[in-house]
Coordinates of C-alpha atoms and ligand atoms in Angstrom, one line a residue:
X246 CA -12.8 -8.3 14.0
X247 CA -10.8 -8.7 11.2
X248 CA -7.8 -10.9 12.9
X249 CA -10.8 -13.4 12.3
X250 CA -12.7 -12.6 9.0
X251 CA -14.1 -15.3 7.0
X252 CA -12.0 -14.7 4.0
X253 CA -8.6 -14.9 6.3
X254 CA -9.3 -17.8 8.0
X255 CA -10.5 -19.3 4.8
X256 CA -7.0 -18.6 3.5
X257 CA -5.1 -20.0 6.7
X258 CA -7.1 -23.2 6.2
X259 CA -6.2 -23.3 2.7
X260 CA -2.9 -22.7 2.8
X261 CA -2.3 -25.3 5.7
X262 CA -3.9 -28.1 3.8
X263 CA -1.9 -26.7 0.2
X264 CA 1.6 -26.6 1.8
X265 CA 1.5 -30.4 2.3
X266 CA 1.0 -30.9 -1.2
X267 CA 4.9 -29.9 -1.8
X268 CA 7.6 -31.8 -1.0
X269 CA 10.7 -29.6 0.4
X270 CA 12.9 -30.8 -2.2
X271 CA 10.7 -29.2 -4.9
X272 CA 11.2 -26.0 -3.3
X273 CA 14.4 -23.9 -2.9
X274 CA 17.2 -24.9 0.0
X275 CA 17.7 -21.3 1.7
X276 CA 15.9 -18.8 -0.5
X277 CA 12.4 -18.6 1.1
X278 CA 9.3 -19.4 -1.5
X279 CA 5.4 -19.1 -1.4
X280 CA 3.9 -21.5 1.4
X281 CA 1.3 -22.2 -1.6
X282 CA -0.1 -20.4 -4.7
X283 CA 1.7 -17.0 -5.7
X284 CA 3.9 -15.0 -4.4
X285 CA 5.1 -11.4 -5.3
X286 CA 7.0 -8.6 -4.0
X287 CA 8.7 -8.8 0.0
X288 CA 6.2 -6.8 2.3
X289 CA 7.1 -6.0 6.0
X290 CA 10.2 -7.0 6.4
X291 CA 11.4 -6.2 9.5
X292 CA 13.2 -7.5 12.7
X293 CA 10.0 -8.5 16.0
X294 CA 10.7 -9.9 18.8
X295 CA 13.9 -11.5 18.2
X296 CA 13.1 -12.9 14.8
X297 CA 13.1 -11.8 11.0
X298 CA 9.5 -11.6 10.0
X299 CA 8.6 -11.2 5.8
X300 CA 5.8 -11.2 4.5
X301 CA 4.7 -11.0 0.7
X302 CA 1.9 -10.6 -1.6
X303 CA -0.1 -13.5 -1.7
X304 CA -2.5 -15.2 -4.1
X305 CA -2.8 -19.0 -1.8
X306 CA -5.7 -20.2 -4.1
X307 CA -3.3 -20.7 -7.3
X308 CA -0.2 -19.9 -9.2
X309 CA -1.4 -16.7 -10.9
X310 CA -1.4 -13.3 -9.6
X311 CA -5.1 -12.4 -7.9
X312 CA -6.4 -10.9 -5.0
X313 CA -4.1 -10.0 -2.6
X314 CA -3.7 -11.5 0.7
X315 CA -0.2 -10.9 2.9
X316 CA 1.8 -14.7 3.2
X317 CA 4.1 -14.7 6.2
X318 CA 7.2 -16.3 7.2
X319 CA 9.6 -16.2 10.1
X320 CA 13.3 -16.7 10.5
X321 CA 16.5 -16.7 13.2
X322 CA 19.3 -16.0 10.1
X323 CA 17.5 -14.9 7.3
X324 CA 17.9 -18.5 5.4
X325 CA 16.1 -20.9 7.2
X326 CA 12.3 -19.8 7.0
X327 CA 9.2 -21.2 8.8
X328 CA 5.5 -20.3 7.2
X329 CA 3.7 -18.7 9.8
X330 CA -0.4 -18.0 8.9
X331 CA -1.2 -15.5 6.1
X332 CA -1.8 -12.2 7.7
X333 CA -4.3 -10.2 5.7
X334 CA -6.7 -10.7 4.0
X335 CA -8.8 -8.2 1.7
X336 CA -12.1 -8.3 4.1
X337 CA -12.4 -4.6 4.2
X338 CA -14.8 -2.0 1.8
X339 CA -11.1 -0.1 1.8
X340 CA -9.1 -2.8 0.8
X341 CA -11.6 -5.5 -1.1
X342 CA -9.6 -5.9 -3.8
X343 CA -6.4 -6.7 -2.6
X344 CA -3.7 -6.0 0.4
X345 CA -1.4 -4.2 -1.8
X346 CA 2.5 -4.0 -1.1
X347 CA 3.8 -2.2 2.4
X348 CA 6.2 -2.8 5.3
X349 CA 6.6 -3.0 9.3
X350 CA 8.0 -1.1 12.1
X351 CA 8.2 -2.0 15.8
X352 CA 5.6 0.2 18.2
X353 CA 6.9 1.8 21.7
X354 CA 4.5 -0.2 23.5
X355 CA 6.0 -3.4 21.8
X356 CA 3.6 -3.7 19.1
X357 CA 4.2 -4.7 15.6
X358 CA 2.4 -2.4 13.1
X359 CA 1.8 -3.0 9.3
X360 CA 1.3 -0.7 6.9
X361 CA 0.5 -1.0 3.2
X362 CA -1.9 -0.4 0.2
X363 CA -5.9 -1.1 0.2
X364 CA -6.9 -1.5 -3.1
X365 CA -10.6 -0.6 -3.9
X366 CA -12.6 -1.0 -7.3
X367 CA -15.9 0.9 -7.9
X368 CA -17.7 0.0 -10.8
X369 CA -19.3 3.0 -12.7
X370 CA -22.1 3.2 -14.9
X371 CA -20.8 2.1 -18.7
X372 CA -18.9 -0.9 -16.8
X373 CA -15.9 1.7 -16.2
X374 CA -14.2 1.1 -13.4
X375 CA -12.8 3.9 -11.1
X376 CA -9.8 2.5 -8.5
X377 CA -9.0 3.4 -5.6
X378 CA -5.6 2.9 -3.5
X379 CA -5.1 4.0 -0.2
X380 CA -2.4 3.4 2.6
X381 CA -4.1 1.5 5.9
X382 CA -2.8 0.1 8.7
X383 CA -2.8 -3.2 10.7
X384 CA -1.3 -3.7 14.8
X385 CA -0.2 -7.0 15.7
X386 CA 1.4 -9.9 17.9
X387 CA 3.6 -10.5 15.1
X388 CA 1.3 -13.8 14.3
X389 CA -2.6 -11.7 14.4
X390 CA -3.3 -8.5 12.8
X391 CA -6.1 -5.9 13.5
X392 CA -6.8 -3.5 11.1
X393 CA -7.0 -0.2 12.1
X394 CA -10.3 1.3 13.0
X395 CA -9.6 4.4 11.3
X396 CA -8.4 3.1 8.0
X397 CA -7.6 4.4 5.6
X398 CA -4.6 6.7 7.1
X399 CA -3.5 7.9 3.8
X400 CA -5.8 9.1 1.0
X401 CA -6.5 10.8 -2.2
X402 CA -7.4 13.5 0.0
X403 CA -4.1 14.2 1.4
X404 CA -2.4 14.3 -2.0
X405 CA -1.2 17.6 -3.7
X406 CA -2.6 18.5 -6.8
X407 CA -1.9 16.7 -10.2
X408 CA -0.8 13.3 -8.0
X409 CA -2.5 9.7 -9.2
X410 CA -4.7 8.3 -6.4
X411 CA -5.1 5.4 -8.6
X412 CA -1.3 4.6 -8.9
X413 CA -0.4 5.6 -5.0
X414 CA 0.8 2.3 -2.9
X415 CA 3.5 0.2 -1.7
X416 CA 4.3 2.5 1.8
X417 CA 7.7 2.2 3.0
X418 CA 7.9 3.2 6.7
X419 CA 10.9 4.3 9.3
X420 CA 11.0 5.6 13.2
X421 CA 13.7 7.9 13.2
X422 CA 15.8 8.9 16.3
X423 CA 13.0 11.4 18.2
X424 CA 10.6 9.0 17.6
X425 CA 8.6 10.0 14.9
X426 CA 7.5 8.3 11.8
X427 CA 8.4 8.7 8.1
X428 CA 6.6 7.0 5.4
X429 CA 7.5 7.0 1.6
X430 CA 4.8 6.1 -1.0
X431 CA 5.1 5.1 -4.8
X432 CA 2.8 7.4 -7.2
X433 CA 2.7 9.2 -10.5
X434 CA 1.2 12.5 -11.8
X435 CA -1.8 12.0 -13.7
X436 CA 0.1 12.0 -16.8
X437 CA 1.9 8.7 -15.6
X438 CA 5.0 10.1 -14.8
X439 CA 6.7 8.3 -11.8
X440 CA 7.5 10.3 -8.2
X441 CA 7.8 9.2 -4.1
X442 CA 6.0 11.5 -1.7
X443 CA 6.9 11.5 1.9
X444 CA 4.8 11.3 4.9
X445 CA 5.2 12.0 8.3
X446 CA 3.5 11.3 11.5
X447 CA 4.1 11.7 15.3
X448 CA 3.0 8.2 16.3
X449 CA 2.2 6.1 13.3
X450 CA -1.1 6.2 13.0
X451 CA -1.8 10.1 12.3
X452 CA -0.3 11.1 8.9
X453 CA 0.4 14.3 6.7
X454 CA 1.9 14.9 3.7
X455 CA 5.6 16.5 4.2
X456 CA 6.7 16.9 -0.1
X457 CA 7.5 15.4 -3.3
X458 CA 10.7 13.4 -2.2
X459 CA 11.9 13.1 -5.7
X460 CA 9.8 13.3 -9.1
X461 CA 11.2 11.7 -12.5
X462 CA 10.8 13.9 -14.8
X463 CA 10.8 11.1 -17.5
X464 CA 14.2 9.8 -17.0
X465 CA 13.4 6.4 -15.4
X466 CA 10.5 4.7 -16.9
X467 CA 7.4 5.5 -15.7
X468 CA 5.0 4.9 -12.7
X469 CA 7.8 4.1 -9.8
X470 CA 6.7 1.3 -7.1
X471 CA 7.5 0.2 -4.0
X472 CA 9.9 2.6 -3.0
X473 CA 12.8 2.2 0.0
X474 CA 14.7 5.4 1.4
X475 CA 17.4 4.7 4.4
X476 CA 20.9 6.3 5.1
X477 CA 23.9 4.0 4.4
X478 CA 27.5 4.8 4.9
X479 CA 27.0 8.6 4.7
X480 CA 24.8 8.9 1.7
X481 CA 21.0 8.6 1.4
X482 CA 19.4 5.7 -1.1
X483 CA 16.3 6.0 -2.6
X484 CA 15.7 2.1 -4.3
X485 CA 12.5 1.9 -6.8
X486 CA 10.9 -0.7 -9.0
X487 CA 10.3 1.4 -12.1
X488 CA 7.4 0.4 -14.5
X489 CA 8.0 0.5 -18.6
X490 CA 11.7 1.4 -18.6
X491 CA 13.4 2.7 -21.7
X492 CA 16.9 0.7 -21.7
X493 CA 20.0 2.9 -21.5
X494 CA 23.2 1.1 -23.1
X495 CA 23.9 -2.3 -20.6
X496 CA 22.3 -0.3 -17.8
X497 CA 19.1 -0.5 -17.8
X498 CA 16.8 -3.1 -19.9
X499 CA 13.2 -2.2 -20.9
X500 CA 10.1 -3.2 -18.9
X501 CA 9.6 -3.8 -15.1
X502 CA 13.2 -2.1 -13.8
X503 CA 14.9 -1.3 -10.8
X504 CA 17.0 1.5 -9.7
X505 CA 19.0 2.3 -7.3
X506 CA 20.2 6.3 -6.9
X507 CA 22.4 7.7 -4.2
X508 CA 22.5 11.2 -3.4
X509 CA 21.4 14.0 -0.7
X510 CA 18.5 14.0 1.6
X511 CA 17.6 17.8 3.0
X512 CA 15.7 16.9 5.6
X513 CA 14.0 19.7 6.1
X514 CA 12.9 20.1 2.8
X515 CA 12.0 16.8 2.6
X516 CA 13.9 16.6 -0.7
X517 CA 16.1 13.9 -2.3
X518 CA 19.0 15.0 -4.7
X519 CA 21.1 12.1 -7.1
X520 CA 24.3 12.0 -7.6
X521 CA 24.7 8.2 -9.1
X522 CA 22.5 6.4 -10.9
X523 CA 22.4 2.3 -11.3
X524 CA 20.1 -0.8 -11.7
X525 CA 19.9 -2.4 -8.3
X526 CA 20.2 -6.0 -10.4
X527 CA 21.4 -6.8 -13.9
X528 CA 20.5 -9.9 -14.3
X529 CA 16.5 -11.1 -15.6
X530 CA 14.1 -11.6 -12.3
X531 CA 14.6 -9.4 -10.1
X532 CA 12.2 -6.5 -8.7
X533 CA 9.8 -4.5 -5.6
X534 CA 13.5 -4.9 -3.5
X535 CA 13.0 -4.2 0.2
X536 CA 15.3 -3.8 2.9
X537 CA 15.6 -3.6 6.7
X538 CA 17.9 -2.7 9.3
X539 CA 19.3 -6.2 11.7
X540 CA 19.7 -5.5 15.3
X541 CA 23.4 -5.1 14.4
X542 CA 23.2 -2.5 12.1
X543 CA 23.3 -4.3 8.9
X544 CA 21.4 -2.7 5.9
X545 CA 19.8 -6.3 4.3
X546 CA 17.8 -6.1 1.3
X547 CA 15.6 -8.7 -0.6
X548 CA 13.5 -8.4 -3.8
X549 CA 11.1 -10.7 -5.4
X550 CA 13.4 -13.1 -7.7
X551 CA 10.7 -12.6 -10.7
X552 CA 9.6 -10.0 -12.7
X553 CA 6.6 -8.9 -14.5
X554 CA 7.9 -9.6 -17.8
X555 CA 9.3 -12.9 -17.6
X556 CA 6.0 -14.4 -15.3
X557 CA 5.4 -16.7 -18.3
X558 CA 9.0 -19.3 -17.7
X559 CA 6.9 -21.1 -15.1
X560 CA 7.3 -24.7 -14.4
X561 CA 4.4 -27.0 -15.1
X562 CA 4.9 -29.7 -12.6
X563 CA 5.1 -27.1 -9.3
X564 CA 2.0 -26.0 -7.5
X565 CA 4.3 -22.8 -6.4
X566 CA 5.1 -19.7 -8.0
X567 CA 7.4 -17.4 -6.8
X568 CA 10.6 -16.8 -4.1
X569 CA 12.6 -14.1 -2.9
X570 CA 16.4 -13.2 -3.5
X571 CA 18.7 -14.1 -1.4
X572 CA 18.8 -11.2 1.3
X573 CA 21.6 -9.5 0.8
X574 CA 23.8 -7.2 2.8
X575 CA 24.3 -3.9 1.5
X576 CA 27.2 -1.1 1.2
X577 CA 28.0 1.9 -1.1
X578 CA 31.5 1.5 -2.2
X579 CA 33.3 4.2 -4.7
X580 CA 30.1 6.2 -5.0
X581 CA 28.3 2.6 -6.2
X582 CA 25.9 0.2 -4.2
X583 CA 27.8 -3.0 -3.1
X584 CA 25.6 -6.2 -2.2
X585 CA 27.2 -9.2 -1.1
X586 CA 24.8 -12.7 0.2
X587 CA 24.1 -12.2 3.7
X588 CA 27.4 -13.5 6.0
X589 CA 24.8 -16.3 7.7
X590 CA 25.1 -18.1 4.7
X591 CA 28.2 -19.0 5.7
X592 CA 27.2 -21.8 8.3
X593 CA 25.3 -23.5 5.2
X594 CA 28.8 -24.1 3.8
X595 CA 30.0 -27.5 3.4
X596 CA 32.7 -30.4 1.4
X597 CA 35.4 -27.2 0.6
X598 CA 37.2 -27.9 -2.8
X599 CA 39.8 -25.6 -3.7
X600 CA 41.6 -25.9 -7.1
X601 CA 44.2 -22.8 -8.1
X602 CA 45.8 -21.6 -11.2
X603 CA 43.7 -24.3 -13.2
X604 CA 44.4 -23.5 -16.7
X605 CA 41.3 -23.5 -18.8
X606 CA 41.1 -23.7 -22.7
X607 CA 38.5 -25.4 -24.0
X608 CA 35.8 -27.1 -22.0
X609 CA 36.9 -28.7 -18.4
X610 CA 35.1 -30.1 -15.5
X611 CA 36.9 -30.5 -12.3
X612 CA 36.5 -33.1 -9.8
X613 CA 34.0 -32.5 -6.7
X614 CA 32.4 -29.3 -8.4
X615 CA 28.7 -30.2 -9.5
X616 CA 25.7 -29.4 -7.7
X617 CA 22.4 -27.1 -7.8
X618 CA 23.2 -25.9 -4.0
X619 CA 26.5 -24.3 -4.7
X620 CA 28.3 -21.7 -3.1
X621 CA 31.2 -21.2 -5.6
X622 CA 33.9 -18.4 -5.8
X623 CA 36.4 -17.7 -9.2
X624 CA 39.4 -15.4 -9.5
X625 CA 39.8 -15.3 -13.4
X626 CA 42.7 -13.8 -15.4
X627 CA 44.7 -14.0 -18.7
X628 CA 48.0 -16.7 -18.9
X629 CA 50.6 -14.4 -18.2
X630 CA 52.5 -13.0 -21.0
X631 CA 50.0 -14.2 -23.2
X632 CA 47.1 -13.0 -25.5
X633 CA 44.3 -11.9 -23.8
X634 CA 41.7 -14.9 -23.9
X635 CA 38.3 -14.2 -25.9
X636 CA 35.6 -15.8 -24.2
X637 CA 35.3 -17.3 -20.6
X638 CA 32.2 -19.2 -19.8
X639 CA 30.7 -21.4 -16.9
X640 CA 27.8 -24.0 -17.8
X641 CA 25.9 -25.2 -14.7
X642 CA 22.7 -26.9 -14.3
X643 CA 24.1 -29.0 -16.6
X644 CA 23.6 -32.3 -18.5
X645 CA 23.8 -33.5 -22.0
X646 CA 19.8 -31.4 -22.5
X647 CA 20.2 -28.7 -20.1
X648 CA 22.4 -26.2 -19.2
X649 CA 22.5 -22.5 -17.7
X650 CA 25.8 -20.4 -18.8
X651 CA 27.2 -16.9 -18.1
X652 CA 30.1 -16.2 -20.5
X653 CA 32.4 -13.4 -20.4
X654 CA 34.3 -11.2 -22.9
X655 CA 36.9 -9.5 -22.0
X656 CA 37.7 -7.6 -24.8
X657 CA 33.9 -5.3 -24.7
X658 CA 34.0 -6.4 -20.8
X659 CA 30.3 -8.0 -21.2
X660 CA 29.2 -10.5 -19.1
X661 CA 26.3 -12.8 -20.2
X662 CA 24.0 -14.9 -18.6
X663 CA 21.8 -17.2 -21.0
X664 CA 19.4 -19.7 -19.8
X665 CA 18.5 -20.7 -23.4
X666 CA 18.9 -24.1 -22.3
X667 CA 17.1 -24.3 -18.9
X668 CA 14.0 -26.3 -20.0
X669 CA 11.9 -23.2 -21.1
X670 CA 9.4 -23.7 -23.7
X671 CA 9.0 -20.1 -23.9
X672 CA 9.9 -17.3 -26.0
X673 CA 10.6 -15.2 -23.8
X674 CA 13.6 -13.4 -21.9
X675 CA 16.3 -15.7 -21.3
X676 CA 19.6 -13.9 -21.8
X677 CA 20.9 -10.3 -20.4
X678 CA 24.2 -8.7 -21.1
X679 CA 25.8 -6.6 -18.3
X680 CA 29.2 -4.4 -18.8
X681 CA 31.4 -5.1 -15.9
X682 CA 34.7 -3.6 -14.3
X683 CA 37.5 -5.7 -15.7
X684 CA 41.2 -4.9 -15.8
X685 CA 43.3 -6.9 -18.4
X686 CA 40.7 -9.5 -18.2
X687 CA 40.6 -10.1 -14.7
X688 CA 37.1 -11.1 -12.9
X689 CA 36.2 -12.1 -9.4
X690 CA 32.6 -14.0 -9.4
X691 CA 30.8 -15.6 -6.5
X692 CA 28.0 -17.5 -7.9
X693 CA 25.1 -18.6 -5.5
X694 CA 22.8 -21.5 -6.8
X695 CA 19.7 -22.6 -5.2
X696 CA 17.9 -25.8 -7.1
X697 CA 15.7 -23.2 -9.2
X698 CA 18.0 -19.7 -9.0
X699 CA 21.7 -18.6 -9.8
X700 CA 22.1 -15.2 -8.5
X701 CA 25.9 -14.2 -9.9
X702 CA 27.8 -11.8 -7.4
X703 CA 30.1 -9.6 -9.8
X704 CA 33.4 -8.3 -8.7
X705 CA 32.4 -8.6 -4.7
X706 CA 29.0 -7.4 -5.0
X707 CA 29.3 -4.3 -7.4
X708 CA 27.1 -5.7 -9.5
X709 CA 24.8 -9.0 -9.4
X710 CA 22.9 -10.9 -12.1
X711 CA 19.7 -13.0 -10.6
X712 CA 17.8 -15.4 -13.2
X713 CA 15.8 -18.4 -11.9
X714 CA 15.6 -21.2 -13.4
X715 CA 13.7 -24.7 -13.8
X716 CA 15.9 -27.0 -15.2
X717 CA 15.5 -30.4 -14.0
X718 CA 17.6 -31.0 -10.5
X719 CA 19.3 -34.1 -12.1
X720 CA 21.1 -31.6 -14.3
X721 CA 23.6 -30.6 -11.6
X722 CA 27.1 -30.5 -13.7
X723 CA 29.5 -27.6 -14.0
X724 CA 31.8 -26.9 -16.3
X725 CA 34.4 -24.4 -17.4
X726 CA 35.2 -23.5 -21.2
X727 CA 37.8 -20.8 -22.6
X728 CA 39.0 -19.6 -25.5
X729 CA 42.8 -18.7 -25.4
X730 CA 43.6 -19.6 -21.7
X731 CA 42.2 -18.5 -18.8
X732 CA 44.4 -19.4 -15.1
X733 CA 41.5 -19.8 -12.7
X734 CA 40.8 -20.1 -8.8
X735 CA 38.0 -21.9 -7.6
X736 CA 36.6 -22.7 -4.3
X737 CA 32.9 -24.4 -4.4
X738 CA 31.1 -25.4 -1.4
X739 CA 28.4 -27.3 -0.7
X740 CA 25.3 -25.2 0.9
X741 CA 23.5 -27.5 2.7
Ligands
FRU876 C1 4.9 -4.5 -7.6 C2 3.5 -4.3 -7.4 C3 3.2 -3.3 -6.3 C4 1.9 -3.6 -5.7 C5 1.9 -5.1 -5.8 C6 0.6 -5.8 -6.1 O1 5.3 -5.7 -8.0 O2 2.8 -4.0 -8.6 O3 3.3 -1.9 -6.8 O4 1.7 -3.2 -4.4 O5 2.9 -5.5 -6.8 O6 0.7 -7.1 -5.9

């Protein structure tokens, strides 16, 4: 039985031993982080049995991505999270090289069933290798998972003509009303170009292939993974995580992407129209978002604060790699997706200091604002009857090395974020520019900081910039700089 294969319980003993090797101050506060080893993408998030249950893709053994295993992790508000045993293991001839990404629903009869991608590599003759990925299933207590006798559910079988069954994974899957199942998978056509197919099923373990949900037709990078489809508001999103972008002016930066598109589901068809197109997150790590629905009706979404293309700003003295976003609630607002830090975090607030109409030209620091566990919001705008200003910035993670920065011009409307500074012996990625919705120089920010993270909410969640970062913790100053004069609000909290 596989709830008790060698190479699983090998893992839970691992990890167990591992996980005492880091001390909880070298990990984030609230965001939650790999129990040991590597993490990637969120997997199976979901709401069982009265607690928040995520898993992710899991290498325990070290800090690079390798076979994949499923990590788990519990929570009561989304913030505090408690490791809970890895879940999979790749210990099946369908899934021996690696428990790919998937997701969760909750079973009639009170079961908790997983379902994501078995990867499988045949070697040929001439040392080619042929891979295959399939979607399986696993039913559990929400702490041991069986794999499904029947795996795999899904296969190249059941795809149409022309699809990949090399790139097919990462399921996303829903109950609806009448109690049957919809699935949505990540694929391409053989020629690369990215598409999500939809499945259906009457009782989640029986699938068929329904239709191309939407194909790309070359606009948005290539192969398209880990797909998400749910109704908000009263439009349909369809969130992927785009491979080898193209960028497109501030909107979208080459490599590892993701995008967000609003639009029309005919049901019936089993086809998804666009209207509006956006990244989900403008800042440098972000990617594979997931989201789930909270008992009260909240859309939440989290994504993997990394991406493929800045794996390489690692920190040297921390046996851990990897940690999600900060879940975040989710709304479309003027045709655009809104995504504001989930309200729990709101109990984490503490020490309020409140400073209004500072007036800020040159650099400043104000008393009581510092930290590298900061909740802090800014109202900015021009001196009245004066010039506009040319350049607002705020340095945090900050000493007289180090520091983090996102700077704003009002005059193109760009807002920076550059972590030059952060300790990075890289060359790699460290700044993104992002055009954002200013009038006469006016800007509402809520930044979120987290010991190794800043996520930057933009104008109350119409936009967000996410960038982790390693700086030493004793770097914990904040300071504001203008040029011209900026009047600023700010309230910073403690999160704690
Ligand atoms: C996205 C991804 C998924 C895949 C997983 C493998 O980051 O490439 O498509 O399931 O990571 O770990």
């Amino acid at each position: 039985m596989n709830m008790t294969s060698q190479t699983l319980r090998e893992a839970r003993k691992y990890e167990e031993a591992a996980e005492k090797n880091i001390a909880a101050e070298d990990r984030p506060a609230f965001h939650l982080s790999t129990r040991t080893g590597w993490m990637n993408d969120p997997n199976g998030f979901s709401y069982y049995n009265g607690k928040y249950h995520l898993f992710y893709q899991y290498h325990p053994y070290d800090c690079h991505w390798n076979s994949m295993h499923w990590g788990h992790a519990v929570s009561t508000d989304l913030l505090h999270w408690e490791y809970l045993p890895a879940a999979l293991a790749p210990d099946e001839s369908y899934d021996r090289d690696g428990c790919f990404s998937g997701s969760a629903v909750t079973l009639p009869d009170g079961r908790h069933l997983l379902i994501y991608t078995g990867v499988r590599k045949d070697r040929r003759e001439l040392g080619s290798e042929c891979e295959e990925q399939t979607q399986c299933l696993a039913v559990g207590d929400g702490t041991d998972y069986e794999k499904y006798e029947n795996n795999p559910v899904i296969s190249a079988k059941d795809l149409p003509e022309g699809c990949s069954a090399k790139d097919f994974r990462d399921p996303k899957i829903w109950r609806k009303e009448d109690g049957t199942y919809c699935c949505v998978v990540g694929n391409c056509l053989t020629d690369g170009d990215g598409q999500v197919l939809l499945f259906v099923s009457a009782d989640g373990f029986d699938w068929k292939f329904k239709s191309v949900l939407m194909a790309n037709k070359g606009r948005f990078g290539r192969m398209w993974e880990c797909p998400d489809f749910f109704p908000l508001g009263d439009e349909w999103v369809l969130l992927v995580s785009p491979q080898d972008m193209l960028p497109e002016g501030f909107e979208y930066h080459n490599g590892n992407g993701t995008l967000c598109l609003i639009g029309e589901y005919d049901e019936e068809k089993g086809t998804f129209t666009p209207r509006h197109d956006q990244s989900i997150d403008y800042g440098i790590d972000f990617y594979a978002s997931q989201t789930m629905q909270t008992p009260d009706g909240r859309r939440i979404m989290v994504g993997w604060m990394q991406n493929w293309d800045t794996c390489d700003f690692r920190a040297h003295d921390i046996s851990w790699f990897g940690q999600m976003s900060l879940p975040r609630e989710l709304s479309i607002e003027n045709g655009r997706l809104y995504q504001r830090p989930v309200r729990e975090l709101e109990a984490f607030r503490r020490n309020r200091v409140a400073c209004e109409n500072v007036c800020v030209s040159g650099e400043i620091t104000l008393e009581g604002i510092k930290g590298r566990t900061v909740d802090m919001e800014l109202l900015i705008r021009p001196k009245d009857g004066e010039d506009l200003y040319r350049k607002f910035a705020v340095r945090f993670a900050q000493n007289d090395r180090f520091y983090t920065s996102f700077s704003f011009h009002p005059q193109d409307s760009i807002l920076k974020i550059d972590r030059k500074f952060s300790g990075s012996r890289r060359a790699i990625i460290h700044q993104r520019r992002s055009c954002v919705d200013s009038r006469d120089g006016r800007l509402r920010l809520r930044i979120i900081l987290d010991r190794f993270s800043a996520e930057i909410f933009v104008n109350d969640g119409a936009q967000v910039m996410t960038a982790i970062l390693y700086t030493p913790q004793e770097a914990d100053g904040i300071s504001f700089f203008a040029e011209g004069a900026v009047y600023m609000d700010v309230v910073k909290y403690d999160l704690v």
